[in-house]
């Protein structure tokens, strides 16, 4: 087969030849067939990487975290429920925190945010010339690394500059326990991170769909021979003018002695690939809330049934007892290291008890 009788089709690096079945020359009606294949869906954060790679790799003088801090920082605001759950916990802890002369409320808030986001938090003392402690300040977890030769030494990686090496034992490190390594902590919400990314992907898809603007509305189908060329041109001009402001307009067409169904409107169905947007949003939201052990009523979820989401005061009391108090117990480990009660919390007043004890609005005290 000569080159002139051969059709070369290149798709994804594969070349296929097509020739006439009768062995003759290709006519102008001949055409080539190209085969397409799409690969499997690939996540921005590969699920295999998220769930399988737990080793702390060595980078020069320090260990790298098993999950890159840059990805966890980006994912903090990838989903409204994920960000709100962390913010709500931080605000509850800030409200109960009793400021100390050596630890301000601002430093405590930053320390807690690192702990809830990365499952690692660091604090170092700022000393005077005599070696006394002036105050404690938070060291950003995103850029702090643990030393390779001495686990009590930490390095701070200032972007674009030479890393700063702290004196061994100078930095307090609070981390969650992990079953795969003992260098860094791993956040509990990691199991629901794919659901949070799916929630974001569904939202971005809808935004791009609406912003695209190339939405097929309908086909105006005409089979009536009595529709003159001038009338057809007028209809086309009117349809082309339907854009921008005032695009929802009415169109009147009159065909004298026209036949029935001579002019039809054939609508297009929305191409959604059978992925229910609302179901994806609801299921992924529930996964994120379950990972954070967050009651829906405390995070602003609107109930879809008449029964609602239950008593919000009781939910707040249970959440404080089962979720906030364990976090408080973890944070006070700093006191043992500092030798002083720099972290202390005010007693919690149950909301359900206060609500039942308070008089009803408008009632007069007897």
mmCIF file of C-alpha atoms in Angstrom, residues 227-237:
data_model
loop_
_atom_site.group_PDB
_atom_site.id
_atom_site.type_symbol
_atom_site.label_atom_id
_atom_site.label_comp_id
_atom_site.label_asym_id
_atom_site.label_seq_id
_atom_site.Cartn_x
_atom_site.Cartn_y
_atom_site.Cartn_z
ATOM 1 C CA UNK A 227 -43.474 29.546 6.827
ATOM 2 C CA UNK A 228 -41.947 32.061 4.448
ATOM 3 C CA UNK A 229 -38.253 32.835 4.175
ATOM 4 C CA UNK A 230 -38.870 36.303 5.580
ATOM 5 C CA UNK A 231 -40.626 34.829 8.625
ATOM 6 C CA UNK A 232 -37.816 32.316 9.181
ATOM 7 C CA UNK A 233 -35.220 35.079 8.985
ATOM 8 C CA UNK A 234 -37.188 37.179 11.474
ATOM 9 C CA UNK A 235 -37.359 34.276 13.930
ATOM 10 C CA UNK A 236 -33.621 33.632 13.614
ATOM 11 C CA UNK A 237 -32.851 37.320 14.165
#
